[in-house]
Coordinates of C-alpha atoms in Angstrom, one line a residue:
M23 CA -16.0 -9.0 -26.3
R24 CA -12.2 -9.5 -26.4
R25 CA -10.1 -6.2 -26.9
R26 CA -7.7 -6.2 -29.8
I27 CA -4.0 -4.5 -29.3
A28 CA -1.6 -4.2 -31.9
V29 CA 2.0 -4.9 -30.6
V30 CA 4.3 -3.2 -33.3
V31 CA 7.7 -4.0 -32.2
S32 CA 10.9 -5.7 -33.4
D33 CA 11.9 -9.0 -32.8
V34 CA 14.4 -8.0 -29.8
F35 CA 11.2 -6.2 -28.4
L36 CA 9.1 -9.1 -29.0
R37 CA 11.2 -11.3 -26.6
R38 CA 11.5 -8.6 -24.2
L39 CA 7.9 -7.5 -23.7
T40 CA 5.6 -10.0 -24.7
P41 CA 6.1 -12.4 -21.7
A42 CA 4.7 -9.7 -19.5
L43 CA 1.6 -9.7 -21.7
F44 CA 0.6 -13.3 -21.1
P45 CA -1.9 -12.7 -18.0
F46 CA -3.6 -9.9 -19.9
V47 CA -4.6 -12.7 -22.6
R48 CA -6.8 -14.4 -20.0
S49 CA -8.5 -11.0 -19.2
G50 CA -10.0 -10.4 -22.7
R51 CA -7.2 -8.9 -24.7
D52 CA -6.1 -10.3 -28.0
Y53 CA -2.4 -9.2 -29.1
W54 CA -1.9 -9.0 -32.6
I55 CA 1.9 -8.8 -33.7
I56 CA 3.1 -6.7 -36.4
D57 CA 7.0 -6.5 -37.3
I58 CA 8.1 -2.7 -36.9
S59 CA 10.8 -3.5 -39.5
R60 CA 8.2 -3.3 -42.3
P61 CA 8.3 -0.2 -44.6
V62 CA 6.4 2.7 -43.2
G63 CA 3.3 2.6 -45.6
E64 CA 3.0 -1.2 -45.3
L65 CA 3.2 -0.9 -41.5
R66 CA 0.6 1.9 -41.4
K67 CA -1.9 -0.2 -43.7
L68 CA -1.4 -3.1 -41.6
I69 CA -2.3 -1.5 -38.3
R70 CA -5.6 0.1 -39.9
E71 CA -6.3 -3.4 -41.1
V72 CA -6.2 -4.7 -37.6
R73 CA -8.6 -2.0 -36.1
P74 CA -6.9 -2.2 -32.8
A75 CA -8.5 -0.6 -29.7
G76 CA -4.9 0.5 -28.7
V77 CA -1.4 0.1 -30.1
L78 CA 1.9 -0.9 -27.9
T79 CA 5.2 0.0 -29.7
E80 CA 8.5 1.0 -29.0
E81 CA 10.7 3.8 -29.8
L82 CA 12.3 3.7 -33.4
P83 CA 13.1 6.8 -35.5
G84 CA 11.0 7.2 -38.8
K85 CA 8.6 4.5 -37.2
T86 CA 7.1 5.6 -34.1
S87 CA 5.8 9.1 -35.2
A88 CA 4.1 7.3 -38.3
I89 CA 2.2 5.0 -36.0
L90 CA 1.2 7.7 -33.6
D91 CA -0.1 9.9 -36.4
L92 CA -2.7 7.1 -37.1
G93 CA -4.6 8.1 -34.0
F94 CA -4.9 5.1 -31.9
P95 CA -4.6 5.1 -28.0
T96 CA -0.8 4.1 -28.0
V97 CA 1.8 3.4 -25.4
V98 CA 5.5 3.7 -26.5
A99 CA 7.8 1.5 -24.5
D100 CA 11.3 2.2 -23.9
S101 CA 11.0 6.1 -24.6
D102 CA 11.1 8.8 -22.0
E103 CA 9.7 11.4 -24.7
P104 CA 6.5 13.2 -23.8
R105 CA 4.0 12.7 -26.6
K106 CA 0.5 14.4 -27.1
G107 CA -2.5 12.0 -26.7
A108 CA 0.2 9.0 -25.8
I109 CA 2.1 7.4 -23.0
S110 CA 5.8 6.8 -22.7
V111 CA 7.4 4.1 -20.4
D112 CA 10.9 3.7 -19.8
V113 CA 13.6 2.5 -17.5
D114 CA 15.5 5.4 -15.6
D115 CA 18.7 5.8 -17.6
W116 CA 20.6 8.2 -15.4
E117 CA 20.1 5.8 -12.6
I118 CA 21.6 3.0 -14.7
G119 CA 24.6 5.1 -15.1
R120 CA 24.6 5.8 -11.3
K121 CA 24.4 2.0 -10.7
A122 CA 27.3 1.5 -13.3
A123 CA 29.6 3.9 -11.4
T124 CA 28.8 2.6 -8.0
F125 CA 29.6 -0.9 -8.8
L126 CA 33.0 0.1 -10.5
L127 CA 33.9 2.2 -7.6
Q128 CA 33.2 -0.8 -5.2
S129 CA 35.3 -3.1 -7.2
G130 CA 38.5 -0.7 -6.3
F131 CA 38.7 1.2 -9.7
R132 CA 40.2 4.5 -9.6
E133 CA 40.1 5.1 -13.7
F134 CA 37.0 5.1 -15.5
A135 CA 35.8 5.2 -19.1
F136 CA 32.3 5.2 -20.9
L137 CA 31.5 4.0 -24.5
G138 CA 28.6 5.1 -25.8
N139 CA 26.6 5.6 -29.1
R140 CA 24.3 8.7 -30.6
S141 CA 21.1 7.6 -29.0
N142 CA 19.4 9.5 -26.3
Y143 CA 19.4 6.5 -23.6
S144 CA 23.2 6.4 -24.1
G145 CA 23.7 10.0 -23.4
Q146 CA 21.6 9.8 -20.2
R147 CA 23.2 6.6 -19.2
G148 CA 26.7 8.3 -19.6
E149 CA 25.6 11.4 -17.7
G150 CA 24.5 9.3 -15.0
F151 CA 27.7 7.6 -14.8
N152 CA 29.8 10.6 -15.0
R153 CA 27.8 12.6 -12.5
E154 CA 28.2 9.9 -10.1
L155 CA 32.0 9.9 -10.4
R156 CA 32.3 13.4 -10.2
R157 CA 30.4 13.4 -7.0
K158 CA 33.0 10.9 -5.7
G159 CA 35.9 13.1 -7.1
Y160 CA 36.7 10.8 -10.2
E161 CA 37.1 11.9 -13.9
C162 CA 35.7 9.8 -17.0
H163 CA 37.4 9.1 -20.4
R164 CA 34.6 9.0 -23.0
H165 CA 34.2 7.7 -26.6
V166 CA 31.1 7.7 -28.9
D167 CA 31.1 4.6 -31.3
S168 CA 30.6 5.3 -34.8
E169 CA 28.4 2.4 -35.5
K170 CA 26.8 2.2 -39.0
K171 CA 23.2 3.7 -39.5
G172 CA 20.7 1.0 -39.6
S173 CA 22.9 -1.6 -38.0
S174 CA 20.8 -4.2 -36.0
Y175 CA 20.9 -4.6 -32.3
M176 CA 21.6 -8.4 -32.6
E177 CA 24.2 -8.1 -35.3
Y178 CA 27.6 -8.5 -34.1
Y179 CA 30.3 -8.4 -36.6
R180 CA 31.7 -4.6 -36.9
G181 CA 34.9 -4.9 -38.8
H182 CA 38.3 -3.7 -37.2
A183 CA 36.9 -0.5 -35.1
P184 CA 40.3 1.4 -35.6
L185 CA 39.0 4.4 -33.6
L186 CA 37.9 2.0 -30.8
K187 CA 41.3 0.5 -30.8
K188 CA 43.0 3.7 -30.5
W189 CA 40.7 4.9 -27.7
L190 CA 41.2 1.5 -25.6
R191 CA 45.1 1.8 -25.9
S192 CA 45.1 5.3 -24.5
L193 CA 43.1 4.3 -21.6
P194 CA 45.0 4.2 -18.4
R195 CA 44.9 0.8 -16.6
P196 CA 43.4 -0.7 -14.9
V197 CA 40.2 1.0 -15.8
G198 CA 36.5 0.0 -15.7
V199 CA 34.7 0.6 -18.7
F200 CA 31.0 1.2 -18.9
A201 CA 29.4 0.5 -22.1
A202 CA 25.9 1.9 -22.9
H203 CA 24.4 -1.6 -23.7
D204 CA 25.3 -5.2 -24.3
P205 CA 26.3 -5.0 -27.8
L206 CA 28.8 -2.3 -27.1
G207 CA 30.2 -4.1 -24.1
R208 CA 30.6 -7.2 -26.1
L209 CA 32.5 -5.1 -28.7
V210 CA 34.8 -3.8 -26.0
C211 CA 35.8 -7.3 -25.0
E212 CA 36.4 -8.4 -28.5
V213 CA 38.4 -5.2 -29.4
A214 CA 40.4 -5.5 -26.2
M215 CA 41.3 -9.2 -27.1
E216 CA 42.5 -8.0 -30.7
C217 CA 44.7 -5.4 -29.1
G218 CA 46.3 -7.9 -26.5
I219 CA 44.6 -6.1 -23.8
S220 CA 43.4 -8.3 -20.8
V221 CA 39.8 -8.3 -19.8
P222 CA 39.2 -8.0 -16.8
A223 CA 42.5 -7.4 -15.5
D224 CA 43.6 -4.4 -17.6
V225 CA 39.9 -3.3 -18.8
A226 CA 37.0 -4.5 -16.7
V227 CA 33.8 -4.3 -18.9
L228 CA 30.2 -3.4 -17.6
A229 CA 27.3 -3.0 -19.9
A230 CA 23.5 -2.6 -19.4
N231 CA 20.2 -4.4 -20.6
N232 CA 21.4 -8.2 -19.4
D233 CA 20.4 -9.7 -22.5
E234 CA 21.3 -13.4 -21.5
L235 CA 22.0 -14.2 -25.3
L236 CA 24.5 -11.4 -25.9
C237 CA 26.1 -11.6 -22.5
N238 CA 26.8 -15.3 -22.7
L239 CA 28.0 -15.0 -26.1
S240 CA 30.6 -12.9 -25.2
Y241 CA 34.1 -13.7 -24.2
P242 CA 34.6 -13.5 -21.5
P243 CA 31.0 -13.3 -20.3
L244 CA 29.7 -10.1 -20.0
S245 CA 28.7 -8.4 -16.7
S246 CA 25.4 -6.2 -17.3
I247 CA 23.0 -4.2 -15.4
V248 CA 19.3 -5.7 -15.4
I249 CA 16.5 -3.7 -17.1
P250 CA 13.1 -5.0 -16.0
W251 CA 11.5 -5.6 -19.0
P252 CA 8.9 -7.9 -17.6
R253 CA 7.9 -4.8 -15.4
I254 CA 7.8 -2.4 -18.3
G255 CA 5.6 -4.7 -20.2
R256 CA 3.2 -4.9 -17.5
M257 CA 3.1 -1.4 -16.7
A258 CA 2.8 -0.6 -20.3
A259 CA -0.2 -3.0 -20.8
E260 CA -1.9 -1.4 -17.6
L261 CA -1.3 2.0 -18.8
L262 CA -2.5 1.1 -22.1
D263 CA -5.9 -0.1 -20.8
G264 CA -6.4 3.1 -19.0
L265 CA -5.8 5.2 -21.9
I266 CA -8.3 3.2 -24.1
A267 CA -10.8 3.4 -21.3
D268 CA -10.8 7.2 -20.5
G269 CA -7.7 8.8 -21.8
S270 CA -6.0 8.7 -18.4
N271 CA -2.2 9.7 -18.2
A272 CA -2.2 10.8 -21.7
G273 CA 1.0 12.7 -22.4
K274 CA 2.8 11.6 -19.4
V275 CA 6.2 9.7 -19.0
F276 CA 6.6 6.7 -16.6
R277 CA 10.1 5.6 -15.4
V278 CA 10.9 2.4 -14.1
E279 CA 13.9 1.5 -11.7
P280 CA 16.6 -0.8 -13.2
G281 CA 17.6 -4.0 -11.6
D282 CA 21.0 -4.9 -10.1
V283 CA 24.2 -5.7 -11.9
V284 CA 24.6 -9.4 -13.0
S285 CA 28.2 -9.9 -12.3
R286 CA 30.2 -12.3 -14.8
E287 CA 33.8 -12.8 -15.8
S288 CA 34.3 -9.4 -17.7
S289 CA 34.4 -7.4 -14.5
D290 CA 35.5 -10.1 -12.1
Y291 CA 38.5 -8.4 -11.0
T292 CA 39.7 -6.4 -7.7
A293 CA 41.3 -3.5 -8.9
V294 CA 42.8 -2.3 -5.9
G295 CA 46.8 -1.5 -5.3
D296 CA 47.0 -2.7 -1.8
P297 CA 48.1 -6.4 -2.1
L298 CA 46.6 -7.3 1.3
L299 CA 43.3 -5.6 0.3
R300 CA 43.3 -7.5 -3.0
R301 CA 43.8 -10.8 -1.5
A302 CA 41.1 -10.1 1.2
L303 CA 38.6 -9.2 -1.5
E304 CA 39.3 -12.2 -3.7
M305 CA 38.8 -14.7 -0.7
M306 CA 35.6 -13.0 0.2
R307 CA 34.4 -13.3 -3.3
Q308 CA 35.5 -16.9 -3.4
R309 CA 34.1 -17.9 0.0
F310 CA 31.2 -15.7 0.7
W311 CA 28.7 -18.5 0.3
E312 CA 30.5 -20.4 3.3
P313 CA 29.8 -19.3 7.0
V314 CA 33.3 -17.7 6.9
T315 CA 33.9 -15.0 9.6
I316 CA 36.0 -12.0 9.3
Q317 CA 38.3 -13.0 12.1
Q318 CA 38.9 -16.4 10.0
I319 CA 40.0 -14.3 7.0
C320 CA 42.2 -12.1 8.9
R321 CA 44.0 -15.4 10.3
A322 CA 44.0 -17.0 6.7
L323 CA 45.8 -13.6 5.6
N324 CA 47.9 -13.5 8.8
V325 CA 46.7 -10.0 9.7
N326 CA 44.9 -8.6 12.6
R327 CA 41.5 -7.4 12.1
R328 CA 42.3 -3.7 13.0
T329 CA 44.7 -3.4 10.2
L330 CA 42.2 -4.9 7.7
E331 CA 39.4 -2.7 8.9
L332 CA 41.7 0.5 8.4
R333 CA 42.7 -0.8 4.8
F334 CA 39.2 -1.1 3.8
R335 CA 38.1 2.2 5.0
A336 CA 41.0 3.8 3.5
E337 CA 40.5 2.4 -0.1
L338 CA 36.7 1.5 -0.4
Q339 CA 35.2 3.4 2.3
L340 CA 33.3 0.4 4.0
S341 CA 34.4 -2.4 6.4
P342 CA 35.2 -5.8 5.8
R343 CA 32.1 -7.1 7.4
Q344 CA 30.1 -4.7 5.2
E345 CA 31.8 -6.0 1.9
L346 CA 31.0 -9.7 2.8
E347 CA 27.6 -8.9 3.7
R348 CA 27.1 -7.1 0.4
L349 CA 28.2 -10.1 -1.4
R350 CA 25.7 -12.5 0.5
V351 CA 22.8 -10.3 0.3
G352 CA 23.4 -9.9 -3.4
K353 CA 23.3 -13.8 -3.8
A354 CA 20.4 -14.0 -1.7
R355 CA 18.5 -11.4 -3.7
E356 CA 19.1 -13.5 -6.9
L357 CA 18.0 -16.7 -5.1
L358 CA 14.7 -14.7 -3.7
M359 CA 14.0 -14.0 -7.2
Q360 CA 14.6 -17.1 -9.2
T361 CA 13.6 -19.8 -6.8
D362 CA 11.1 -21.0 -4.2
Y363 CA 13.5 -22.3 -1.9
K364 CA 12.8 -21.9 2.1
M365 CA 14.6 -19.2 3.8
D366 CA 16.9 -21.5 5.9
W367 CA 18.1 -23.1 2.6
I368 CA 18.9 -19.8 1.3
A369 CA 20.7 -18.5 4.4
Q370 CA 22.9 -21.7 4.5
R371 CA 23.8 -21.3 0.9
C372 CA 24.6 -17.6 1.2
G373 CA 27.0 -18.0 4.1
F374 CA 24.6 -17.0 7.1
R375 CA 24.8 -18.8 10.3
D376 CA 20.9 -19.2 10.3
A377 CA 17.7 -17.7 9.1
M378 CA 17.0 -15.3 11.7
R379 CA 20.6 -13.7 11.1
F380 CA 19.8 -13.7 7.5
A381 CA 16.6 -11.8 8.0
V382 CA 18.3 -9.2 9.9
V383 CA 21.1 -8.5 7.7
F384 CA 18.8 -8.4 4.6
R385 CA 16.3 -6.0 6.3
N386 CA 19.1 -3.7 7.2
A387 CA 20.5 -3.7 3.6
I388 CA 17.3 -3.7 1.4
G389 CA 14.7 -2.1 3.7
Q390 CA 12.3 -5.2 3.8
S391 CA 12.5 -8.8 5.0
P392 CA 13.3 -11.6 2.5
S393 CA 9.6 -13.0 2.3
A394 CA 8.3 -9.3 1.2
Y395 CA 10.9 -9.0 -1.1
R396 CA 10.2 -12.5 -2.7
R397 CA 6.6 -11.7 -3.2
Q398 CA 7.4 -8.1 -4.6
T399 CA 9.9 -9.2 -7.1
Q400 CA 8.2 -12.4 -8.1
K401 CA 5.2 -10.5 -8.7
E402 CA 6.7 -7.9 -10.7
E403 CA 8.8 -10.4 -12.8
G404 CA 5.8 -12.9 -13.3
A405 CA 8.3 -16.0 -12.9
P406 CA 8.0 -17.6 -9.4
G407 CA 10.9 -19.7 -9.4
A408 CA 10.0 -22.0 -12.3
L409 CA 13.4 -23.2 -12.9
A410 CA 14.2 -24.1 -9.4
R411 CA 11.1 -26.2 -9.1
K412 CA 12.2 -28.1 -12.3
G413 CA 15.3 -29.1 -10.5
T414 CA 17.9 -27.3 -12.5
H415 CA 19.8 -26.1 -9.6
T416 CA 22.6 -28.0 -8.1
G417 CA 22.2 -27.5 -4.5
H418 CA 25.8 -26.2 -4.3
F419 CA 27.4 -22.8 -5.4
S420 CA 30.8 -22.2 -6.7
P421 CA 31.3 -18.5 -7.1
K422 CA 33.8 -19.2 -10.0
R423 CA 30.8 -20.7 -12.0
D424 CA 27.6 -19.1 -11.0
K425 CA 26.8 -15.4 -11.9
R426 CA 26.4 -13.1 -8.9
I427 CA 24.2 -10.2 -8.6
L428 CA 25.7 -7.2 -6.7
S429 CA 23.7 -4.4 -5.7

């Protein structure tokens, strides 16, 4: 007999989580979709009528507790609040903040700001961001957006945002701004443009969620940290099975590691004061996919290698070679996750002289071989390079056109 599961979520979460449920349908589960935006009384009535073996839902004030009160085995996604008899699954929001700080630091910024909202996840992301900056000896300017109550995640128009304009104008420049999620990141880009502030030259913007729709509707396109929704969805489904079967893990909270930064134009700026260093970094970002060497870069810049090494160490606390390899490994990770191309092809397209050198550098950086990384990530994401097999890739990379994943 097939097991009936009520999936009580918003349209946004339906898009995020349900693709991970497809394999479970083949294993005897029926997923019944209920829109969480319905009034509470209607929502509870519908769930009772479905008579599910369990419920998969999301964190939404005023709705989640009413669903839990029905007494069905329930997993709440995108929540880290312990609940009696239920399971919570969430991304590690503190780690998202830490990754944001690391990315902006590695981009050369020395002034930082955080734009959040009044949600719990925003507070945790801001705390992780600020904690990492303080650890490195930097301060953070903060602002809490006064968004309207009940505003939809996907709704964009927000009026003139006078307080946000005032805050943006007050920030030192250049500054790296981390927005708690993609809608706020897009808002920063729009408000900055209204204020005559250049993005990314004056204000570089990084957000979180990596919602492709929002990030690519933004101008300029928005850099964002990946939240691995397929992994969260699969974990939620598996945990719900156990909860239904024997109550296992009831009351527990599970956190999932966030993904990498997908770098787009909103943060594509090298914020270092040293003109030589800025030229070197820009050259690396433009040519990392070629088999260019540090010595060739030095010749192009008319500088000896020792000088370049010292400048990198002083400003970025890494070597030119480490930065070049970081860019190459970042692109390789993207290709390993999203395509089924062979290792020698990926090595060539990421600037490595051969597949053997690629494997050595990749293992040193990531801690596992490229093949092992591909198996792990494609299994987790449930998408083994489908786009590449359909021939959507052109076979040539231009860093000015292609998004880049940087760790």
